XYZ file of C-alpha atoms in Angstrom:
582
model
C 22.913 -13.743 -12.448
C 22.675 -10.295 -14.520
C 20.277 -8.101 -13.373
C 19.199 -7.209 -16.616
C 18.135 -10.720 -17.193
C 16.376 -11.233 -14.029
C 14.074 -8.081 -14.459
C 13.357 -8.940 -17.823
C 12.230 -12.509 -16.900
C 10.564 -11.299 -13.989
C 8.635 -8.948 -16.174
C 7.875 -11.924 -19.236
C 6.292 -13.972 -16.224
C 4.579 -11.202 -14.956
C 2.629 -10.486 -17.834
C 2.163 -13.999 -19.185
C 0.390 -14.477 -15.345
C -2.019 -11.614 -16.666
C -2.671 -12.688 -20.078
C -3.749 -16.572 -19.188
C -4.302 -16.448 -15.044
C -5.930 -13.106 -14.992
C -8.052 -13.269 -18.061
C -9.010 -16.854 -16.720
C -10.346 -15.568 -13.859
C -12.517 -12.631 -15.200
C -14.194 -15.270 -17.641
C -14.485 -17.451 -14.422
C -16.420 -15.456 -12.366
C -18.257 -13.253 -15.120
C -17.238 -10.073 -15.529
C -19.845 -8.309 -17.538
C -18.923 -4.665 -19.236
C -22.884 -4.054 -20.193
C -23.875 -3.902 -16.230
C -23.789 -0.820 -14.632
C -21.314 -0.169 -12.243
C -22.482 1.404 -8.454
C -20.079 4.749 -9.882
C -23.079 5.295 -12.232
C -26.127 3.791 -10.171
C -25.282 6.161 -6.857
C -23.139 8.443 -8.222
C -23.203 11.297 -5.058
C -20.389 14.027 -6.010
C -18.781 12.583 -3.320
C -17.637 9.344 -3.165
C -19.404 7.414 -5.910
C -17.804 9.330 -8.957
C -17.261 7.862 -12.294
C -13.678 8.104 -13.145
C -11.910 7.753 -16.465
C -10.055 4.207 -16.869
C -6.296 5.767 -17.217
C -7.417 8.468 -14.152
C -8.771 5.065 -11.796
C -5.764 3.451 -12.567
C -3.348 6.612 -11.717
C -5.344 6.567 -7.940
C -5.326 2.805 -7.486
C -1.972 1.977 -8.469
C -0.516 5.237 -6.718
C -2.486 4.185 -3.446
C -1.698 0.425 -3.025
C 2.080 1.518 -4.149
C 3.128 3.513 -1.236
C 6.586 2.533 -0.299
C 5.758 -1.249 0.697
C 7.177 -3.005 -2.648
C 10.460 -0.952 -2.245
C 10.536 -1.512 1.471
C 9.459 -4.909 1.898
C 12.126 -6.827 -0.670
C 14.637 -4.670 0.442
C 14.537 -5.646 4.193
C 13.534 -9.386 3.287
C 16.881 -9.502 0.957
C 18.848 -10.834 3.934
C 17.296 -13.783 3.209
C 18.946 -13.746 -0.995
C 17.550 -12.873 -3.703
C 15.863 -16.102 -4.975
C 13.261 -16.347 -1.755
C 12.600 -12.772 -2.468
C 12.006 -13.264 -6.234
C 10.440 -16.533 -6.091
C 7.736 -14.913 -3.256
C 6.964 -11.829 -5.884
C 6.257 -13.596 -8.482
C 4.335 -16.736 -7.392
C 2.913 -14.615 -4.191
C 1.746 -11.889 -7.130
C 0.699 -13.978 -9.491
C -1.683 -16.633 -7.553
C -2.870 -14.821 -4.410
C -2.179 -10.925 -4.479
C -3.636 -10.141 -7.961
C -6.426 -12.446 -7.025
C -6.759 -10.425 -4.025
C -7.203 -7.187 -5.579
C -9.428 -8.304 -7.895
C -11.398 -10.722 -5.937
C -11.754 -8.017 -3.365
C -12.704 -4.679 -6.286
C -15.396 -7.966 -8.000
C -17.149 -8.641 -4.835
C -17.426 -5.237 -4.512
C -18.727 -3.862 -7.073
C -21.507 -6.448 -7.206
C -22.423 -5.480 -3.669
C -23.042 -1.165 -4.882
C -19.495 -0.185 -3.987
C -19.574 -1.416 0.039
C -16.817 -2.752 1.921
C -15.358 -5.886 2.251
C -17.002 -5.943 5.420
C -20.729 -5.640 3.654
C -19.531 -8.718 1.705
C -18.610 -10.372 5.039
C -22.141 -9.365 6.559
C -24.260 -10.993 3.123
C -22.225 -13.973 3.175
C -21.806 -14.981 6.690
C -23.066 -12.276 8.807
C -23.635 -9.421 10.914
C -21.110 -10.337 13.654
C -18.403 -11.875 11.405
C -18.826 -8.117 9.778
C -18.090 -6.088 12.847
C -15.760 -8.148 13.676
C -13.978 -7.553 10.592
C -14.430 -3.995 10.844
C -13.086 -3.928 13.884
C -9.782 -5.734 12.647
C -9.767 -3.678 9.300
C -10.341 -0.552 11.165
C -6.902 -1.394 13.486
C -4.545 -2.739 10.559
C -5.487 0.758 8.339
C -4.316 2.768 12.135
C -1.128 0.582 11.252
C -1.143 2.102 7.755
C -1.177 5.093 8.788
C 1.668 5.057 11.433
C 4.188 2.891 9.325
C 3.238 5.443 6.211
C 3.034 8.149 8.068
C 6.792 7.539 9.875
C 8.196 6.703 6.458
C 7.266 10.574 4.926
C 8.167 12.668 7.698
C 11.380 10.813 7.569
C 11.493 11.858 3.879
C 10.726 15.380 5.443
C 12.328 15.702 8.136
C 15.598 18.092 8.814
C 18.545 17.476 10.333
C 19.956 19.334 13.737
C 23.681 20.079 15.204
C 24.425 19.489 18.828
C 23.295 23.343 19.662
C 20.083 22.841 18.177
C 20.519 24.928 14.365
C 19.751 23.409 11.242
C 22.481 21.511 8.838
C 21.264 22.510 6.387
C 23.526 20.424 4.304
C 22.218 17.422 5.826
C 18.932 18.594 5.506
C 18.955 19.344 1.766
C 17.378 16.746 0.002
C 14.502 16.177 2.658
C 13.713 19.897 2.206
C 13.661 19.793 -1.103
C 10.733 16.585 -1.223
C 8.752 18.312 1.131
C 8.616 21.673 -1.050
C 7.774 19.632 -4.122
C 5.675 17.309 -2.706
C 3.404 20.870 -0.986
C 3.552 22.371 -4.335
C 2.176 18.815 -5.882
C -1.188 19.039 -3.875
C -1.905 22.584 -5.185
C -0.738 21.654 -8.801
C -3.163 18.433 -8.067
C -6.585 20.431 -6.964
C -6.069 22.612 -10.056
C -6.153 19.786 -12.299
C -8.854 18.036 -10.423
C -11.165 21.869 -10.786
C -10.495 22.083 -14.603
C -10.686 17.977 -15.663
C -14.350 17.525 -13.579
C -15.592 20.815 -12.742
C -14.867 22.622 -16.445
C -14.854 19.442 -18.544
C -11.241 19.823 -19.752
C -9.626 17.695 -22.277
C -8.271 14.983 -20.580
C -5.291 14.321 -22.843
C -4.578 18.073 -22.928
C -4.815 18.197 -18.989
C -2.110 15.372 -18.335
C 0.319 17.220 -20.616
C -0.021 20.168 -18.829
C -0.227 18.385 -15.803
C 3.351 16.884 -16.566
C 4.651 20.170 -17.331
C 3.511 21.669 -14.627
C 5.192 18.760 -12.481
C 8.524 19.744 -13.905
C 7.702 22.879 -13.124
C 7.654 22.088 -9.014
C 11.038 20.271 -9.558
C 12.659 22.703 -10.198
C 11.100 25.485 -8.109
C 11.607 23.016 -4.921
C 15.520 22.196 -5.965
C 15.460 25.642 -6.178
C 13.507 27.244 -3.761
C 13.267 25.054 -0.247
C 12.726 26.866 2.557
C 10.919 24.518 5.487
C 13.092 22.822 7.344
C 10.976 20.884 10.442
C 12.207 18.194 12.903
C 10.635 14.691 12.410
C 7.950 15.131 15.489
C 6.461 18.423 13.809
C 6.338 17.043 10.349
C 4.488 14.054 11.855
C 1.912 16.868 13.182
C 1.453 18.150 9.887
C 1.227 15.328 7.699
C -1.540 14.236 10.175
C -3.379 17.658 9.487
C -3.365 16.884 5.717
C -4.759 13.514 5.750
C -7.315 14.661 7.865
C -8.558 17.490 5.934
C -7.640 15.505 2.637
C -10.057 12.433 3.493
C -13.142 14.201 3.871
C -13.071 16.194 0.773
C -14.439 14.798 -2.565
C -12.835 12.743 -4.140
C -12.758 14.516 -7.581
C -11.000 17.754 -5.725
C -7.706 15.557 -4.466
C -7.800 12.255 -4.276
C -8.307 11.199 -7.943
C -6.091 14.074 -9.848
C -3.911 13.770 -7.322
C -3.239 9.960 -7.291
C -3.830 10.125 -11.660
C -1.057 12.453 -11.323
C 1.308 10.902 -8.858
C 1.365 7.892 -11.230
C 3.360 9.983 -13.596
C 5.986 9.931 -11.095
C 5.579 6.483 -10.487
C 5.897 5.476 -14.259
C 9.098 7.962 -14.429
C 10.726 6.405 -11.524
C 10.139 2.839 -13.011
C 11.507 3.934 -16.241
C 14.462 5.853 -14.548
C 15.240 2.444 -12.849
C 15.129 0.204 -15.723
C 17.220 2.400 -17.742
C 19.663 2.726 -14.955
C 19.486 -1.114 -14.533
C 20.222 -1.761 -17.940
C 22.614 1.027 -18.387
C 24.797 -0.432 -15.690
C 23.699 -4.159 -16.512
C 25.734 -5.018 -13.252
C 25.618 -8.664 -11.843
C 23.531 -9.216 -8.873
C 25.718 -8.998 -5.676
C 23.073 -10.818 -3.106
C 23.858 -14.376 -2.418
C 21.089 -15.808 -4.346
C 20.429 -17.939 -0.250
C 21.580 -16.988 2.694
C 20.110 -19.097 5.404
C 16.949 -20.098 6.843
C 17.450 -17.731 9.778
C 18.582 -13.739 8.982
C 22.232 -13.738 10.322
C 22.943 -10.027 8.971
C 23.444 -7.710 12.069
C 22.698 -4.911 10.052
C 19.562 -2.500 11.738
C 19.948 -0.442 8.406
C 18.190 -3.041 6.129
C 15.167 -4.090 9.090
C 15.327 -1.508 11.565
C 16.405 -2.607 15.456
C 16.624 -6.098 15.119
C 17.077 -8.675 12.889
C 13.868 -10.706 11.133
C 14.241 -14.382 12.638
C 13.273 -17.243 10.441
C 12.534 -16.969 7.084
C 9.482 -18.419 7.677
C 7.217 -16.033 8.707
C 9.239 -13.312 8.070
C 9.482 -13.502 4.272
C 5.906 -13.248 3.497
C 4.925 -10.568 6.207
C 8.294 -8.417 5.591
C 7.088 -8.508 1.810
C 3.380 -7.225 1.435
C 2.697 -4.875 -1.162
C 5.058 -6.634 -3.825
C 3.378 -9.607 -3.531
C -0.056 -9.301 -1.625
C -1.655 -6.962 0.637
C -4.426 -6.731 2.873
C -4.490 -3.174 2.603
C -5.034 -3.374 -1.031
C -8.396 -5.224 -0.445
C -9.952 -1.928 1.545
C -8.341 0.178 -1.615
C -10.475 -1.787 -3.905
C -13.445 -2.502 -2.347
C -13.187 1.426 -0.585
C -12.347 3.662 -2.898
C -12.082 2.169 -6.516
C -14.953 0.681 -6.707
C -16.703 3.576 -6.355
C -15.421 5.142 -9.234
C -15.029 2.444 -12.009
C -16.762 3.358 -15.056
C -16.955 0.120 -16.441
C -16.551 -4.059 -15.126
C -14.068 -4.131 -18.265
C -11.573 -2.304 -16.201
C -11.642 -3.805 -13.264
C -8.989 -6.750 -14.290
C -6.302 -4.134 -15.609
C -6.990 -1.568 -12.561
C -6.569 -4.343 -9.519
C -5.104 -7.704 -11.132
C -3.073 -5.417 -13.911
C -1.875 -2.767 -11.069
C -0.698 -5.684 -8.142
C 1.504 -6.925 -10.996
C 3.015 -3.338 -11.559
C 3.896 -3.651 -8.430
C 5.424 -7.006 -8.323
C 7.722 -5.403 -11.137
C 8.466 -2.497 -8.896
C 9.581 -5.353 -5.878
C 11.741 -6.772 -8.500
C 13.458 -3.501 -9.293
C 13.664 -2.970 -6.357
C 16.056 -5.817 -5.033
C 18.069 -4.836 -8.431
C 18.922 -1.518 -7.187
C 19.403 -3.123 -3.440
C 22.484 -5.428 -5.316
C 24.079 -2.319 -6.689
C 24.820 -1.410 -3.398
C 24.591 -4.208 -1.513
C 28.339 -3.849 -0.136
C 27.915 -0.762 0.846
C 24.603 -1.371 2.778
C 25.845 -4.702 4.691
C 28.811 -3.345 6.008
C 27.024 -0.078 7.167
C 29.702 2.478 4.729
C 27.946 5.753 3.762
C 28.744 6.500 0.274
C 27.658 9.428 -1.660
C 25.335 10.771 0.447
C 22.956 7.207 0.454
C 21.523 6.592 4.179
C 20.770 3.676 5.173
C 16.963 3.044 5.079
C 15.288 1.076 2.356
C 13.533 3.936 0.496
C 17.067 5.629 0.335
C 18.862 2.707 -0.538
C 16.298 2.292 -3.355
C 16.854 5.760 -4.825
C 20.818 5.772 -4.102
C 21.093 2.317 -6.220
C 18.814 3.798 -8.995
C 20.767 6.804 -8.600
C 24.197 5.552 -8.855
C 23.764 2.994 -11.850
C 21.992 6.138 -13.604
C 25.543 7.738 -12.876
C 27.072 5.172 -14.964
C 25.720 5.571 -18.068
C 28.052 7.886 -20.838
C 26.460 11.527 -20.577
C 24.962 11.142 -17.429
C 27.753 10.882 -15.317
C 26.602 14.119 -12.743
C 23.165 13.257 -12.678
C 23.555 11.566 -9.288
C 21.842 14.186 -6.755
C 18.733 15.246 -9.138
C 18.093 11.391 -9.871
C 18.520 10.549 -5.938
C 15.852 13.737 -5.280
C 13.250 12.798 -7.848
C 13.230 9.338 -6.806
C 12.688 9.796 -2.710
C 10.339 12.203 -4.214
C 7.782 9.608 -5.728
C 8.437 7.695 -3.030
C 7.214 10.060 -0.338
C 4.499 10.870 -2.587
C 3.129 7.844 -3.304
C 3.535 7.159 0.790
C 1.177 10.470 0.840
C -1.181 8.789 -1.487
C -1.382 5.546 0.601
C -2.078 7.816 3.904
C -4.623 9.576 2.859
C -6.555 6.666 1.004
C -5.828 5.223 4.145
C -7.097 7.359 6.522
C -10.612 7.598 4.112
C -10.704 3.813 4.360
C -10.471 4.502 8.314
C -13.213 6.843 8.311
C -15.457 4.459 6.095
C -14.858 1.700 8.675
C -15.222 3.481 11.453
C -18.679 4.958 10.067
C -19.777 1.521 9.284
C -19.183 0.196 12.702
C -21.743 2.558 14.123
C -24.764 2.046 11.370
C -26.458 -0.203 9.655
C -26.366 -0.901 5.676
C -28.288 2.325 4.185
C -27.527 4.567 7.482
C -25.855 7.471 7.438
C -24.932 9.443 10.429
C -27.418 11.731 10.282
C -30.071 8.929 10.827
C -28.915 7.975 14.063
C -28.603 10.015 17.057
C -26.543 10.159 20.434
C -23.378 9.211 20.946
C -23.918 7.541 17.909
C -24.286 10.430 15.327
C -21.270 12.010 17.306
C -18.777 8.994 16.398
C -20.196 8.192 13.141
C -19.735 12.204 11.712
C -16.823 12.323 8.877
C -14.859 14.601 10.716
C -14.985 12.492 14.048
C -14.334 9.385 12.610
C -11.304 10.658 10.479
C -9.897 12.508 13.884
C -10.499 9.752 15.715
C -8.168 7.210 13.316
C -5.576 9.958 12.379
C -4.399 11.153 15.540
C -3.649 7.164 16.596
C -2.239 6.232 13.497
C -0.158 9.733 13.907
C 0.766 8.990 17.899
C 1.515 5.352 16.819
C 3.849 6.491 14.008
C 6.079 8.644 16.157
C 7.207 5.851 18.074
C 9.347 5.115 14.361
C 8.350 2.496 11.276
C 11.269 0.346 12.179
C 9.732 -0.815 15.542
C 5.773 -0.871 13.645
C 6.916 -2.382 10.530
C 6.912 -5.921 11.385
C 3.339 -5.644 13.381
C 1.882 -3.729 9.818
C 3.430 -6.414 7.655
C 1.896 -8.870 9.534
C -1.639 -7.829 9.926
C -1.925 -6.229 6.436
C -0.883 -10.053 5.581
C -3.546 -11.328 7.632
C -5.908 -8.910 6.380
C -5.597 -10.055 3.691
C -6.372 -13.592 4.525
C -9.342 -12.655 5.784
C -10.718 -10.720 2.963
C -9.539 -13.981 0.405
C -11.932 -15.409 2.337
C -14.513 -13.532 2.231
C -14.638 -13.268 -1.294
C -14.307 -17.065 -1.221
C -17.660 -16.878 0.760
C -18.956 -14.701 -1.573
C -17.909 -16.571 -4.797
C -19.714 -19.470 -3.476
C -22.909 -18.226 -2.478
C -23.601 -16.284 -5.820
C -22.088 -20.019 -7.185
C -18.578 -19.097 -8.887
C -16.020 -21.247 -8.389
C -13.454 -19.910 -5.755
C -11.388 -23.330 -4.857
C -8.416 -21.119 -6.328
C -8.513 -19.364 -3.323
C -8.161 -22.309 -0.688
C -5.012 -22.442 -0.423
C -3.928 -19.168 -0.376
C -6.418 -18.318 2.640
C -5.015 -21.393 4.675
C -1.075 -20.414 4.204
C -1.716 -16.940 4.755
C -3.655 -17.337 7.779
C -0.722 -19.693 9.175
C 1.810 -17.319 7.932
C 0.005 -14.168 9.682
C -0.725 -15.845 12.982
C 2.435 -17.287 13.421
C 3.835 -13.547 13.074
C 1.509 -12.013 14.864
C 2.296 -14.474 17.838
C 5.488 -13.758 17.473
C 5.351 -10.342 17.844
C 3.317 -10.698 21.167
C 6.250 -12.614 22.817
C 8.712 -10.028 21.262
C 6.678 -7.019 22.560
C 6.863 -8.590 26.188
C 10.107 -9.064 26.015
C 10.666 -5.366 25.354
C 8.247 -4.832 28.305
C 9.901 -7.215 30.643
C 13.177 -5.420 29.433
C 11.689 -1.971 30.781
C 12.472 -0.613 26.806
C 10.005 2.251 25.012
C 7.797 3.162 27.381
C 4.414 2.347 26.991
C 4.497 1.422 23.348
C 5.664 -1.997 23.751
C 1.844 -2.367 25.739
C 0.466 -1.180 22.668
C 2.060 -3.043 20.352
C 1.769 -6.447 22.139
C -1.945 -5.972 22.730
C -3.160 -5.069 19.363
C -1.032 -8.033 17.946
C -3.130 -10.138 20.239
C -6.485 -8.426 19.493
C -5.973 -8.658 15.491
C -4.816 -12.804 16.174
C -7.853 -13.399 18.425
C -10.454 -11.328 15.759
C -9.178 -13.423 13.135
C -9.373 -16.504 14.487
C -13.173 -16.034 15.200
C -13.553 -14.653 11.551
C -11.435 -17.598 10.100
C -13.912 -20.174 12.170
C -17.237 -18.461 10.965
C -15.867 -18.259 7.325
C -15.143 -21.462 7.221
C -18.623 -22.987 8.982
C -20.066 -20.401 6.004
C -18.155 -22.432 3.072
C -18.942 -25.854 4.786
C -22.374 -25.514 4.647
C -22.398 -23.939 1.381
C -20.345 -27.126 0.641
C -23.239 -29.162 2.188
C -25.785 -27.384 0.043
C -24.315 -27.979 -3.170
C -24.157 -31.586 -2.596
């Protein structure tokens, strides 16, 4: 097949799944743009911060993005190209989107709390910690896969005796000057937009300009060059400081910003993709179990079975637990009206299903190159730089733009590693909010409790706390986290399908849409997760990695046991809700 073809039908069933599946939905359950949403009724300066619809839907798409739809279709492509495609669309379309919105719904209805609030009113206080507790350990997963992924965007490279190559080192040094010089252009927006009322149109403009701007001072001017360990250390720093700000000072210019890039790289890679118009070169099925000995596409080892693997090696392209805590954390704290909550969470998960789709189209361009393990052009072999070295190289096809190669490869690991910023520190502010909530009841803050309590339950503790795991986790590299991540953001997100199930019918919406989706995910996500335990011993029993392999095997275990006990209450919860009814 053409991959012109297959992007543009991926694209025509995207958006017919919004226009009749999504709209269905918000008429289902009653979304009502005259009620007041909790940015308005406990609007704080901090948190709770009415944001402007095109601003909300910069931060949310820009945080759920991260590099998970480029990642995840790229590694699960040893599988072909129709499993891939077929998962996106069907796994976007029926469960993600329903996720997201589901999760940003439920909500808002409940004053901007957690998912785990929603757990606590609808089946209760235990089944909430308990959540918590798992939520709280997948976002330290977040963090470490997110965080790995940038400071290998950062990171420079070193000869034998210890200098820099600073050839070698280029393009990383670049991204990191750009993307340091994007969080200072981002706080000056964020002062004149809400602190001097500025135009909002007039803002974004200059906003873009000022981008371009930083592109060409960084591919100009990049002098930090830091080994992967140190940048690690510093992108840790960041998100720590950048999560307990307010929201209107980073977080939401920056992330309405970042979006920009986010829309440029998507239209970069459809022009490129229908500039080259190549065929797709990925067997459209391999086999049921990943025979390509390959670590570039999926790290140290290969995936196993196509089932699990498919639907935990692709997350954020098709659902995502992760995106639950997004929405129900951060976004719905700042939506200015109901209206926009079903083109900010169902509207942005399909965005992203588009962006999984380009992405395997710019994974066939190269697809030679990348199985047999031949560096060309300067393309190493990981997925977020096989994603921009495809883009990159079909843009180099096109009449006229024949030497646009290295500035098309820069600005697109760029985005990525910005939007992987984005994620982190929405991330590590989810972290904090879960931690918090562990601590306290509903109402508390942590200046009404006292004792150890007050001392765990402070912002600056609670961030600390989460950042410097997620941090030491993340140096042990995503390749050997990625798998665990995929798998319990996929059961995270089983669990929070189901509590909006819960939800739905105690306030007496229908939610039978959502049955099936909780029961495959949960069998898809504990089958991983098991997996990963035996795998994890086996690297222990093989004396390999130190202590991580400890680590790794016992939070798998913790996050399967935690759900099962959720799964068993949720379920008593709808059967007696069932009972009720009838």
């Amino acid at each position: 097949m053409n991959s012109v073809v297959l992007l543009v039908l991926g694209f025509i069933i995207l958006i017919l799944g919004y226009l009749f599946y999504g709209r269905w939905l918000a008429k289902t359950w009653g979304i009502d743009p005259k009620r007041k949403t909790p940015a308005h009724t406990k609007q704080d300066g901090m948190d709770y911060v009415p944001a402007k619809a095109p601003v909300l839907m910069g931060h949310h798409f820009s945080s759920i993005a991260g590099a998970g739809p480029i990642n995840g279709p790229i590694q699960a492509a040893v599988f072909g190209w129709v499993p891939v495609l077929l998962w996106v669309l069907i796994g976007g379309i029926f469960i993600g989107a329903v996720h997201d919105f589901g999760a940003l719904f439920a909500s808002i209805r409940h004053g901007g709390a957690s998912i785990g609030e929603v757990i606590a009113s609808s089946v209760g206080k235990r089944a909430k910690r308990l959540f918590i507790i798992f939520s709280w350990l997948a976002l330290i997963l977040v963090i470490a896969a997110f965080g790995s992924i940038v400071a290998g965007t950062f990171k420079a490279t070193f000869t034998e005796t210890g200098a820099v190559d600073t050839a070698a080192s280029t393009a990383n040094a670049l991204t990191a000057m750009i993307s340091i010089l994007f969080i200072l252009i981002s706080i000056a927006f964020g002062f004149f937009v809400y602190r001097k009322n500025a135009n909002i149109v007039v803002s974004s403009v200059v906003g873009v300009i000022a981008i371009i701007l930083c592109l060409a001072i960084g591919i100009n001017f990049h002098p930090i060059y830091l080994d992967n360990t140190t940048w690690m250390i510093v992108v840790g720093i960041y998100i720590l400081i950048a999560s307990v700000t307010p929201v209107w000072i980073l977080l939401q210019p920056r992330d309405y910003l970042s979006s920009f890039l986010l829309y440029g790289l998507m239209a970069l890679a459809i022009i490129g993709i229908i500039g080259a118009h190549p065929n797709l070169n990925i067997p459209a099925f391999t086999s049921f179990k990943d025979e390509i000995s390959v670590d570039v596409l999926h790290g140290s080892a290969n995936l196993g079975y196509l089932f699990p693997a498919l639907f935990v090696t692709i997350a954020c392209g098709a659902i995502s637990g992760f995106h639950s805590l997004i929405s129900s954390g951060t976004t719905s704290k700042q939506l200015d009206n109901e209206k926009h909550a079903l083109p900010i969470a169902y509207g942005g998960m399909l965005i992203e299903c588009a962006l999984a789709i380009i992405s395997l189209c710019a994974l066939s361009y190269v697809w030679e190159d990348v199985k047999l393990g031949v560096e060309n052009g300067g393309l190493a072999f990981v997925p977020t730089t096989v994603f921009a070295g495809g883009i990159a190289k079909m843009l180099s096809t096109i009449p006229g733009l024949e030497n646009t190669y290295s500035t098309a490869y820069s600005l697109l690991v760029l985005a990525v590693s910005v939007f992987c910023l984005t994620s982190l520190d929405t991330a590590a502010r989810l972290a904090r909010y879960m931690f918090q909530e562990f601590w306290l009841d509903e109402g508390q803050t942590y200046k009404d409790v006292t004792g150890v309590k007050k001392i765990l339950a402070n912002p600056l503790a609670a961030t600390a706390i989460s950042v410097v795991l997620g941090i030491a986790l993340g140096l042990t590299g995503y390749a050997k986290i990625w798998s665990l991540f995929g798998a319990s953001n996929q059961l995270l997100a089983a669990l929070a399908l189901l509590a909006v199930a819960v939800w739905l019918g105690k306030e007496g919406k229908k939610s039978k849409m959502l049955f099936v989706p909780i029961v495959f995910m949960l069998i898809v996500t504990i089958v991983a997760l098991v997996q990963a335990v035996f795998s994890n011993i086996g690297q222990i029993s093989a004396g390999t990695d130190g202590v991580w392999p400890y680590v790794r095997a016992i939070l798998a275990f913790l996050l399967v046991v935690l759900a099962i006990i959720l799964a068993i209450e949720s379920f008593q919860a709808l059967k007696k809700q069932s009972k009720t009814a009838k």
